[in-house]
Amino acid sequence: MRLSHIILVPASFAIAALVSLLAATLSVTAIETSSQDAVEGQLILHGYEWASVQSDGLQVVLSGTAPSEAARFRALSAAGSVVDAARVIDNISIPATEAIEPPRFSIEILRNDAGISMIGLIPAQTDREALNEDVQQIARGSHVTDLLEVADYPVPANWAEALEFAMFALEKLPRSKISMDAGKVAITALADSEKQKATWARELKREAPRSALLAIDIAAPRPVITPFTLRFLIDEEGARFDACSAHDTVGRAKIVSAATDAGLEGSANCTIGLGVPSPDWPEAVELGIRAIKALEGGSITFSDADVTLVAPDTTPQATFDRIVGELENDLPDLYSLHSVLPEPVKIDGSGDGQGPPEFVATKSPEGTVQLRGRLTDETLRSAAENYARARFGSTNVYPATRLDPDLPADWPTRVLAALEALSLLSSGAAVVQPEVVDLRGMTGDPDASAMVSRVLSGKLGASENFRVNVVYKEELDPRHDLPSPQQCAANINAVMNEAKITFAPGSANIETSAAGTIDKIAEIMKDCADVRMEIAGYTDSQGREEMNQALSQNRAQAVLNALLTRRILTTNLTAKGYGEDDPIADNGTEDGREANRRIEFKLLEADDTQDPEAEGAADETGEGDPATQADPTGGSDDPAATDTDASETPQEDDTAEGDAASGPPFAGPASLTPEDEDTRPKPRPER
């Protein structure tokens, strides 16, 4: 074989292999380029610019950082729609997921006469069953709506303390909205009076946890003052208010500031109420007080928009005219001014003096009223005597008047107005003269001076001059010697321990033998009408639980009705049946069952002797605030503020052998008054 043949054959094969390799390389490159371009175009078309594409033979490699797992999946799907999905290699990364923060745990609670509703998010570790039991007990049988959600996250710090305080506030406030979380408790509530408002605010701040902010917004209805009266005077005793009314705190501050500038010393009892005749009342009063200061004496009386200025009888006519003219020009258009420069007045007080004619009514501390002096005719004499007997008691009036037909035409009005004003005092004297009505005396009512001024200004009219000199004596206050709420409950308990109230077996009819006990309780209640108490009925455990509940309610209501028939004001009494709850003795013995069949008077609220002005009724305090760091007290002494039981001892038994009552089921409204924790026994099989 020739050499050329040996070389040519392998060379041909080599050349063919090189050509095939070059063709394959060119084909792969073309496929890679076309696939990469197609995928890149598809990704750009769908807005996935964050993805980059590289070809590796037939494989298409996607890389980059996707904003989310969903975006990564959509990018792979878009690439798989252009080339075979099996050729797509996923090298896309996703940012590391941030740790999920725990949610904000919070509760919003609304309580009103219809019941209690809760909404919010609480930790799973919270004892929800115990929370619902507490709320059910506070609701006292009214409807409870639980819309709380649960999340399994760690319990925030201070959550338990804030929740406990929220329950305290919920029990304290019968009409309220409470919003709480671990760091703050916000309370909005409605009180019955300014005193109750201040007491609640004080107690809430005492109980608030130091670790949480406290926001309190308690509203109280303002009294309606009619007529809207203010009387300021300067005499030998100094500057003072006989009556003071304002429509807001800013106006009150302006009025008191003007009075202080005119010589008033100490604090002024200026009532904020409704009924102001115009918003510029403070400005008008301020002008009037300045006029009295300029006169260096006299009085200014505002009765709604009627203004009466009485100057000292020693005022020069020119000075009087100048000051009255300035005041008349400066007063707002609504106000009508009547000014008086009186003649010198001498109050004889005997009714028989040589001076101006007088009618005199004197009231002794014992309540005896003497009528002396002059009246116009028999009609007025009869009217005055009958009116006095109606006001002071028919056996306490001793008339000794004489007739004088020459008296002024308005004499009857002045006489009757003086008697009405005198009835507001514990003791004193009213003197009626043609030019003045003078009333002075002592009272146990701190608001008596304002009421007297209101009566005289309303009855006599804006153009009349009157004098008021009323001194408040605390020892005359009817509430001074009244028993405290705790004493009321203790006295009733003592009566019931001596002789129990008994009922006919299986019924709510009070037995005749218990009438004496009811009479004694009624006598105690005459001095305790303002004390809120609950008449709680209990039975033993014999019989059906539902029937025992109805029987206990009917018996408690029977006691309340018995007091009502004895003309006792029962507004502050509530009847509530508890059935066989809270046994105080063993129901397995006859003696124990009889002890458990009882009526208890429970003290719901106590009178607060602290000054309601001592603390504000709205505040927001945080950690370190002394208001939230004060030591908590066990209770309050304020009416309509605190709920405590008067006694844990049995207060009433009945002679029924068992309490499987057949009486009518209870259909009355359930009380919303909070009370102590229920110690209801565990459910037992019905028998």
XYZ file of C-alpha atoms in Angstrom:
687
model
C 0.000 0.000 0.000
C 1.196 3.389 -0.862
C 1.937 5.976 1.835
C -0.535 8.548 0.427
C -3.431 6.174 0.999
C -2.382 5.602 4.562
C -2.318 9.349 5.360
C -5.352 10.396 3.327
C -7.940 8.212 5.107
C -7.157 9.341 8.676
C -6.879 12.897 7.508
C -10.328 12.718 5.965
C -11.754 11.411 9.211
C -10.022 14.151 11.182
C -11.258 16.863 8.923
C -14.794 15.476 9.094
C -14.626 15.422 12.907
C -13.387 18.993 13.034
C -16.154 20.130 10.717
C -18.773 18.279 12.806
C -17.406 19.764 16.023
C -17.442 23.240 14.548
C -21.007 22.747 13.275
C -22.132 21.415 16.679
C -20.481 24.322 18.468
C -22.119 26.822 16.182
C -25.499 25.078 16.666
C -25.212 25.054 20.486
C -24.175 28.697 20.512
C -27.139 29.592 18.327
C -29.508 27.634 20.588
C -28.034 29.202 23.762
C -28.283 32.689 22.318
C -31.823 32.264 21.042
C -33.016 30.669 24.295
C -31.377 33.372 26.459
C -32.778 36.157 24.296
C -36.263 34.623 24.316
C -36.300 34.128 28.103
C -34.874 37.592 28.768
C -37.542 39.109 26.543
C -40.287 37.185 28.302
C -39.057 38.217 31.769
C -38.777 41.870 30.764
C -42.243 41.680 29.220
C -43.660 40.543 32.594
C -41.681 43.080 34.607
C -39.139 40.742 36.177
C -36.118 42.956 35.549
C -34.542 41.730 38.781
C -33.903 38.317 37.163
C -30.796 37.650 35.060
C -30.499 34.873 32.442
C -27.494 32.834 31.393
C -27.346 29.903 28.959
C -25.329 26.783 29.590
C -25.839 24.566 26.609
C -29.471 23.687 26.468
C -29.980 24.810 30.074
C -31.246 28.300 30.936
C -30.097 29.481 34.360
C -32.191 32.106 36.147
C -30.522 34.028 38.962
C -31.138 37.190 40.965
C -33.042 38.123 44.135
C -36.804 37.864 43.958
C -38.885 40.200 46.144
C -41.039 37.272 47.244
C -41.622 33.593 46.788
C -44.576 34.326 44.551
C -42.453 36.523 42.278
C -39.843 33.750 42.010
C -42.484 31.231 41.003
C -43.990 33.571 38.403
C -40.550 34.248 36.870
C -39.866 30.507 36.520
C -43.282 30.044 34.944
C -42.632 32.849 32.466
C -39.295 31.273 31.457
C -40.929 27.851 31.141
C -43.461 29.260 28.705
C -40.677 30.077 26.218
C -38.367 27.100 26.584
C -38.883 23.630 27.928
C -39.413 23.983 31.692
C -36.992 21.110 32.239
C -34.212 23.274 30.765
C -34.813 26.101 33.276
C -32.419 26.011 36.234
C -33.589 27.934 39.340
C -30.759 29.887 41.005
C -33.071 32.671 42.242
C -32.672 33.720 45.877
C -35.268 35.256 48.239
C -34.495 37.765 51.056
C -34.492 36.266 54.510
C -37.895 36.621 56.189
C -37.912 39.128 59.020
C -39.054 37.873 62.393
C -42.797 38.424 62.810
C -43.458 40.887 65.600
C -46.066 39.852 68.152
C -49.411 41.654 67.756
C -50.588 44.407 70.089
C -52.700 42.820 72.752
C -55.544 45.052 73.897
C -59.118 44.905 75.172
C -61.938 47.419 74.862
C -64.795 46.964 77.329
C -68.132 48.764 77.234
C -70.519 48.627 80.179
C -73.993 50.159 80.400
C -77.466 49.255 81.596
C -77.837 46.714 78.788
C -74.794 44.689 79.868
C -71.081 44.345 79.127
C -69.296 43.764 75.815
C -65.620 42.940 75.273
C -63.643 43.071 72.048
C -59.920 42.781 71.401
C -56.943 40.432 71.236
C -55.553 38.641 74.277
C -52.608 36.236 74.766
C -53.402 32.533 74.676
C -51.929 32.155 78.177
C -54.618 34.456 79.625
C -57.115 32.560 81.769
C -60.109 33.372 79.642
C -62.507 31.309 81.729
C -61.582 33.211 84.893
C -61.847 36.514 83.003
C -65.356 35.660 81.846
C -66.366 34.614 85.355
C -65.207 37.979 86.705
C -67.100 39.857 84.025
C -70.236 37.757 84.532
C -70.130 38.522 88.233
C -69.764 42.258 87.576
C -72.627 42.134 85.056
C -74.889 40.678 87.755
C -77.105 38.736 85.398
C -77.176 41.186 82.503
C -75.981 40.192 79.043
C -72.247 39.725 78.422
C -70.858 39.749 74.869
C -67.416 38.182 74.449
C -65.792 39.040 71.107
C -62.209 38.496 72.243
C -59.683 36.835 69.892
C -56.660 34.821 71.046
C -53.074 34.782 69.685
C -50.336 32.425 70.841
C -47.522 34.885 71.522
C -45.596 35.679 74.691
C -47.553 37.645 77.281
C -46.378 41.305 77.349
C -44.832 42.593 80.524
C -47.340 44.143 82.946
C -50.300 42.661 81.069
C -51.700 40.935 84.168
C -51.491 44.094 86.300
C -53.216 46.224 83.655
C -55.966 43.632 83.169
C -56.575 43.370 86.908
C -56.908 47.137 87.157
C -59.277 47.192 84.169
C -61.526 44.725 86.009
C -61.391 46.931 89.117
C -62.447 49.947 87.051
C -65.174 47.960 85.300
C -66.669 46.935 88.632
C -66.471 50.469 89.970
C -68.048 52.256 86.975
C -71.552 51.139 85.913
C -71.535 53.306 82.758
C -68.091 53.260 81.252
C -65.750 52.402 78.387
C -62.357 50.967 79.301
C -59.556 50.566 76.742
C -56.435 48.803 77.962
C -53.163 47.306 76.841
C -50.013 46.394 78.739
C -48.838 50.004 78.903
C -51.963 52.135 79.222
C -55.517 52.085 80.569
C -57.921 54.722 79.227
C -61.223 55.141 81.084
C -64.286 57.088 79.981
C -67.244 57.066 82.370
C -70.401 58.881 83.388
C -70.977 59.814 87.048
C -74.153 60.956 88.776
C -72.591 63.990 90.452
C -69.416 66.027 90.749
C -68.754 64.435 94.147
C -68.996 60.945 92.704
C -66.824 61.986 89.779
C -64.036 63.235 92.057
C -64.242 60.180 94.305
C -64.044 57.733 91.409
C -61.074 59.561 89.924
C -59.286 59.496 93.273
C -59.891 55.784 93.809
C -58.882 54.844 90.271
C -55.592 56.695 90.616
C -54.929 54.966 93.901
C -55.439 51.508 92.404
C -53.699 52.131 89.062
C -50.525 50.069 88.464
C -47.333 52.106 88.420
C -46.210 50.490 85.187
C -49.135 51.760 83.102
C -50.289 55.181 81.997
C -53.741 56.114 83.262
C -56.128 58.352 81.300
C -59.377 59.245 83.081
C -62.294 61.118 81.559
C -65.308 61.065 83.864
C -68.254 63.304 83.052
C -70.958 64.414 85.473
C -74.187 66.196 84.581
C -74.250 69.820 85.629
C -77.136 71.055 87.773
C -79.781 73.229 86.190
C -79.831 76.607 87.967
C -83.042 78.553 87.585
C -83.061 81.416 87.775
C -79.345 81.706 87.071
C -78.450 83.781 90.122
C -75.397 85.601 91.416
C -75.310 88.034 94.324
C -72.164 89.821 95.448
C -72.037 92.397 98.228
C -69.658 94.438 100.310
C -70.757 95.463 103.808
C -69.265 95.862 107.265
C -68.393 92.155 107.278
C -66.391 92.428 104.069
C -66.839 91.208 100.507
C -68.674 87.955 99.903
C -71.005 86.022 97.631
C -74.515 85.230 98.805
C -74.939 83.222 95.603
C -72.568 82.478 92.754
C -73.237 80.693 89.466
C -71.088 80.165 86.387
C -71.486 78.161 83.198
C -67.900 76.877 82.883
C -64.557 76.837 84.676
C -63.148 79.736 82.668
C -66.108 81.918 83.546
C -65.923 80.910 87.195
C -62.250 81.828 87.324
C -62.994 85.240 85.836
C -65.807 85.885 88.333
C -63.767 84.783 91.353
C -60.805 86.846 90.171
C -62.975 89.970 89.976
C -64.397 89.271 93.451
C -60.914 88.757 94.887
C -59.821 92.036 93.397
C -62.861 93.644 95.105
C -61.808 92.332 98.508
C -63.068 88.742 98.707
C -60.894 86.643 100.994
C -60.585 82.888 100.904
C -62.297 80.594 98.426
C -65.650 81.144 96.770
C -68.293 78.457 96.330
C -69.292 79.208 92.756
C -71.502 76.526 91.224
C -71.024 75.523 87.589
C -74.408 74.731 86.105
C -76.773 74.959 83.172
C -79.186 77.793 82.453
C -76.882 80.752 81.826
C -78.819 83.511 80.009
C -75.907 84.328 77.673
C -72.286 83.281 77.053
C -71.046 86.708 78.204
C -72.342 86.121 81.746
C -68.817 86.260 83.278
C -68.087 89.590 81.594
C -71.378 91.068 82.809
C -70.783 89.830 86.369
C -67.239 91.158 86.317
C -68.551 94.618 85.383
C -71.104 94.482 88.206
C -68.520 93.491 90.810
C -66.244 96.320 89.700
C -69.139 98.725 90.156
C -69.672 97.554 93.750
C -65.959 97.954 94.370
C -66.093 101.485 93.011
C -69.069 102.258 95.293
C -67.093 100.797 98.217
C -70.137 98.836 99.302
C -73.631 97.721 98.359
C -74.789 94.687 96.447
C -75.178 93.518 92.868
C -77.739 90.804 92.087
C -78.023 88.957 88.770
C -81.216 86.962 88.262
C -80.930 85.647 84.729
C -80.611 88.845 82.667
C -82.125 91.137 85.334
C -79.486 93.081 87.268
C -80.161 94.986 90.483
C -77.540 97.275 92.001
C -78.136 98.577 95.498
C -75.663 101.221 96.608
C -74.821 102.074 100.222
C -77.267 104.636 101.602
C -74.326 106.982 102.238
C -73.284 107.162 98.578
C -73.260 110.687 97.092
C -75.818 111.101 94.331
C -73.202 112.224 91.797
C -71.008 109.200 92.457
C -74.017 106.908 92.243
C -75.145 108.392 88.926
C -71.653 108.158 87.397
C -70.998 104.536 88.364
C -74.513 103.388 87.431
C -74.269 105.184 84.083
C -70.949 103.528 83.270
C -72.259 100.100 84.237
C -75.447 100.545 82.222
C -73.451 101.471 79.115
C -70.921 98.651 79.551
C -73.325 95.778 80.250
C -74.140 93.532 77.256
C -77.373 94.414 75.459
C -79.287 91.455 76.894
C -78.923 92.610 80.509
C -81.339 95.069 82.100
C -80.030 97.145 85.010
C -82.106 98.527 87.873
C -80.245 100.677 90.368
C -81.275 101.726 93.864
C -79.848 104.408 96.104
C -81.857 103.569 99.238
C -82.843 105.840 102.052
C -81.217 104.941 105.350
C -82.971 101.858 106.692
C -83.289 100.958 110.350
C -84.348 97.414 111.097
C -86.308 97.441 114.350
C -87.303 93.767 114.178
C -90.121 94.050 116.700
C -92.961 94.746 114.300
C -94.260 97.475 116.632
C -91.528 100.117 116.430
C -91.976 103.796 115.632
C -90.120 103.503 112.347
C -91.362 102.109 109.018
C -94.112 99.467 109.186
C -92.766 95.935 109.546
C -93.803 92.333 109.260
C -91.542 90.053 111.291
C -91.320 86.255 111.252
C -88.895 84.573 113.655
C -87.973 80.896 113.729
C -86.429 79.413 116.848
C -83.904 76.543 116.815
C -86.706 74.300 118.088
C -88.794 75.102 115.009
C -91.298 77.468 116.624
C -92.332 80.329 114.324
C -93.838 83.621 115.522
C -95.575 86.030 113.161
C -95.713 89.650 114.295
C -96.188 93.060 112.763
C -98.550 94.349 110.114
C -100.592 92.777 107.346
C -102.923 94.442 104.886
C -106.186 92.579 105.536
C -107.807 89.367 106.753
C -107.161 87.659 103.428
C -103.410 88.169 103.723
C -103.481 87.237 107.407
C -105.189 83.945 106.598
C -102.875 83.308 103.644
C -99.740 84.055 105.680
C -100.801 81.860 108.595
C -101.811 78.942 106.365
C -98.650 79.229 104.311
C -96.524 79.310 107.474
C -98.301 76.243 108.869
C -97.706 74.417 105.588
C -94.014 75.335 105.674
C -93.234 74.961 109.381
C -95.919 72.635 110.739
C -99.422 73.438 111.891
C -98.552 73.242 115.595
C -95.387 75.364 115.346
C -96.883 78.678 114.194
C -97.986 81.380 116.647
C -99.572 84.420 114.917
C -99.715 87.838 116.548
C -100.238 90.231 113.653
C -102.394 93.322 113.266
C -104.036 94.872 110.234
C -102.918 98.029 108.459
C -104.721 98.857 105.191
C -102.206 101.589 104.296
C -99.365 99.183 103.504
C -97.806 99.095 99.990
C -99.598 97.126 97.272
C -96.774 94.573 96.984
C -96.830 93.797 100.732
C -98.444 90.315 100.292
C -95.750 89.285 97.801
C -92.986 90.459 100.110
C -94.486 88.694 103.143
C -94.904 85.338 101.407
C -91.428 85.543 99.815
C -89.920 86.246 103.248
C -91.703 83.232 104.778
C -90.495 80.970 101.964
C -86.923 82.184 102.405
C -87.138 81.744 106.189
C -88.225 78.118 105.718
C -84.798 77.412 104.208
C -83.036 78.259 107.488
C -82.646 76.283 110.688
C -83.358 79.429 112.715
C -83.496 83.136 112.019
C -85.698 86.108 111.339
C -87.288 87.731 108.306
C -88.181 91.418 108.437
C -90.319 93.007 105.730
C -90.315 96.810 105.330
C -91.542 98.927 102.435
C -87.984 99.535 101.216
C -86.201 96.298 102.111
C -86.595 92.649 103.023
C -84.006 91.577 105.573
C -83.312 87.911 106.242
C -80.705 86.604 108.633
C -80.125 83.396 110.534
C -78.259 80.110 110.715
C -78.429 76.988 108.594
C -76.930 73.555 108.213
C -77.110 73.698 104.423
C -74.014 75.174 102.746
C -76.140 76.165 99.737
C -78.893 77.877 101.769
C -77.565 81.396 101.203
C -77.673 80.914 97.441
C -81.166 79.412 97.619
C -82.431 82.298 99.784
C -81.017 84.832 97.342
C -82.572 82.930 94.465
C -85.992 82.878 96.151
C -85.989 86.562 97.060
C -84.691 87.759 93.698
C -87.234 85.605 91.879
C -90.232 86.501 94.062
C -89.544 90.170 94.713
C -88.373 91.085 91.227
C -85.282 92.795 89.936
C -86.128 96.225 91.312
C -86.387 95.305 94.981
C -83.778 95.635 97.695
C -83.164 92.737 100.055
C -80.501 91.744 102.526
C -79.266 88.260 103.290
C -77.031 87.339 106.199
C -76.968 83.551 106.539
C -74.331 81.735 108.576
C -73.544 78.074 107.905
C -73.133 75.889 111.001
C -71.839 72.396 110.393
C -73.460 71.071 113.547
C -76.857 72.059 112.111
C -76.312 70.040 108.947
C -78.946 67.252 108.924
C -76.268 64.928 107.580
C -73.946 65.715 110.475
C -75.648 63.354 112.926
C -76.821 60.795 110.395
C -75.334 57.333 110.745
C -72.635 56.339 108.309
C -73.456 53.721 105.680
C -71.525 51.176 107.734
C -73.551 52.107 110.818
C -76.794 51.763 108.851
C -75.877 48.252 107.774
C -74.670 47.330 111.258
C -77.890 48.590 112.872
C -80.050 46.622 110.460
C -77.911 43.539 111.009
C -78.310 43.887 114.756
C -82.100 44.040 114.454
C -82.195 40.982 112.215
C -79.895 39.043 114.511
C -82.305 39.669 117.381
C -85.411 38.586 115.466
C -85.237 36.995 112.043
C -87.659 37.605 109.234
C -89.515 34.399 108.518
C -91.611 33.302 105.553
C -94.354 30.793 105.046
C -92.851 27.464 103.896
C -92.088 27.416 100.188
C -93.474 30.928 99.568
C -92.478 34.579 99.638
C -95.164 35.626 102.145
C -93.629 37.255 105.215
C -95.078 35.776 108.378
C -96.962 38.023 110.778
C -94.421 37.389 113.519
C -91.776 39.187 111.448
C -93.727 42.473 111.280
C -91.898 43.863 114.310
C -88.534 43.255 112.688
C -89.656 44.989 109.487
C -90.887 47.949 111.551
C -87.511 48.322 113.269
C -85.683 48.133 109.941
C -88.028 50.785 108.515
C -87.259 53.064 111.449
C -83.519 52.704 110.790
C -84.024 53.308 107.071
C -85.543 56.746 107.742
C -82.033 57.999 108.485
C -80.404 55.808 105.837
C -82.468 56.658 102.767
C -79.383 57.853 100.865
C -77.401 54.653 101.511
C -77.407 52.205 98.635
C -77.977 48.677 99.861
C -78.952 45.381 98.359
C -81.526 43.082 99.927
C -80.048 39.683 99.084
C -82.113 36.519 99.374
C -80.644 33.021 99.866
C -82.067 29.511 100.178
C -80.745 26.098 101.122
C -79.812 23.475 98.523
C -82.933 21.363 98.691
C -85.095 21.393 95.601
C -84.406 22.501 92.070
C -81.824 25.198 91.634
C -84.025 27.280 89.301
C -86.910 27.257 91.750
C -84.652 28.212 94.636
C -83.347 31.119 92.594
C -86.879 32.359 91.903
C -87.915 31.919 95.543
C -84.920 33.860 96.869
C -85.661 36.707 94.462
C -89.320 36.844 95.439
C -88.486 36.859 99.145
C -85.955 39.664 98.756
C -88.547 41.614 96.764
C -91.143 40.945 99.466
C -88.893 42.577 102.075
C -88.390 45.597 99.825
C -92.158 45.866 99.254
C -92.780 45.617 103.002
C -90.487 48.595 103.567
C -92.224 50.479 100.776
C -95.620 49.989 102.431
C -94.135 51.589 105.560
C -93.477 54.773 103.538
C -89.733 54.170 103.266
C -87.984 55.594 100.226
C -86.650 52.524 98.413
C -84.893 54.265 95.535
C -81.493 53.149 96.829
C -82.581 49.607 97.683
C -82.236 46.703 95.266
C -83.716 43.228 95.716
C -81.577 40.367 94.403
C -82.052 36.624 94.766
C -79.031 34.320 94.861
C -80.783 31.004 95.362
C -78.556 28.449 97.009
C -75.319 30.323 96.243
C -72.843 31.285 98.948
C -73.889 28.881 101.720
C -72.670 29.850 105.171
C -73.351 26.473 106.787
C -73.547 22.785 105.913
C -76.618 21.997 103.819
C -76.344 18.411 105.017
C -77.826 19.292 108.425
C -81.136 20.870 109.379
C -79.415 23.605 111.378
C -77.131 24.344 108.445
C -80.039 24.542 105.995
C -81.911 26.923 108.272
C -78.827 29.143 108.524
C -78.541 29.192 104.746
C -82.188 30.284 104.374
C -81.659 33.968 105.006
C -81.950 37.598 103.897
C -78.892 39.865 103.990
C -78.655 43.642 103.682
C -75.479 44.275 101.714
C -73.880 47.697 101.674
C -73.215 48.674 98.079
C -71.840 52.149 98.616
C -70.518 54.244 101.474
C -70.415 57.974 102.089
C -67.141 59.707 101.348
C -66.225 62.328 103.891
C -63.239 63.572 101.918
C -63.352 66.819 100.027
C -64.288 66.087 96.434
C -62.312 69.140 95.336
C -59.134 67.675 96.804
C -58.352 65.907 93.560
C -59.319 66.497 89.961
C -61.752 64.258 88.217
C -59.737 63.895 85.029
C -56.053 63.101 84.875
C -53.442 61.170 82.989
C -50.640 59.741 85.024
C -47.694 57.553 84.227
C -44.982 55.686 85.981
C -43.599 57.696 88.797
C -46.739 59.855 89.143
C -47.642 60.180 92.791
C -51.278 59.812 91.856
C -50.634 56.279 90.734
C -48.220 55.448 93.504
C -50.500 56.157 96.431
C -51.275 53.170 98.571
C -54.515 51.548 97.525
C -57.335 51.625 99.976
C -59.741 48.919 100.644
C -62.806 50.948 99.942
C -64.325 54.373 99.598
C -66.725 56.322 101.685
C -68.512 57.954 98.795
C -72.118 57.346 97.806
C -72.405 55.962 94.304
C -68.719 55.149 94.215
C -67.744 52.043 96.167
C -69.220 48.582 96.383
C -68.656 46.602 99.543
C -70.677 44.107 101.457
C -72.044 45.223 104.780
C -71.755 41.867 106.448
C -70.935 38.244 105.819
C -73.138 36.992 108.624
C -76.611 35.565 108.067
C -79.237 38.256 108.384
C -82.466 36.348 107.943
C -83.811 32.852 108.282
C -87.116 31.368 107.341
C -89.029 28.553 108.855
C -89.595 26.637 105.641
C -88.512 23.034 105.952
C -87.177 23.121 102.420
C -86.924 25.585 99.578
C -88.331 23.591 96.729
C -90.548 26.551 96.066
C -93.552 26.617 93.881
C -93.681 30.402 93.762
C -93.657 32.356 90.493
C -90.327 32.613 88.696
C -88.441 35.858 88.893
C -89.154 38.167 85.986
C -87.819 41.457 87.287
C -84.756 43.313 86.048
C -81.393 42.132 87.259
C -79.319 44.610 89.214
C -76.148 45.915 87.612
C -74.499 46.734 90.927
C -71.136 45.015 91.361
C -70.539 42.971 94.464
C -67.955 40.671 96.011
C -66.629 37.534 94.343
C -69.213 34.816 93.931
C -68.515 31.697 95.945
C -71.071 29.648 94.117
C -70.770 25.926 94.965
C -69.990 23.409 92.265
C -72.983 22.206 90.249
C -74.604 19.118 91.677
C -77.123 16.658 90.274
C -80.666 17.947 90.401
C -82.858 16.377 93.042
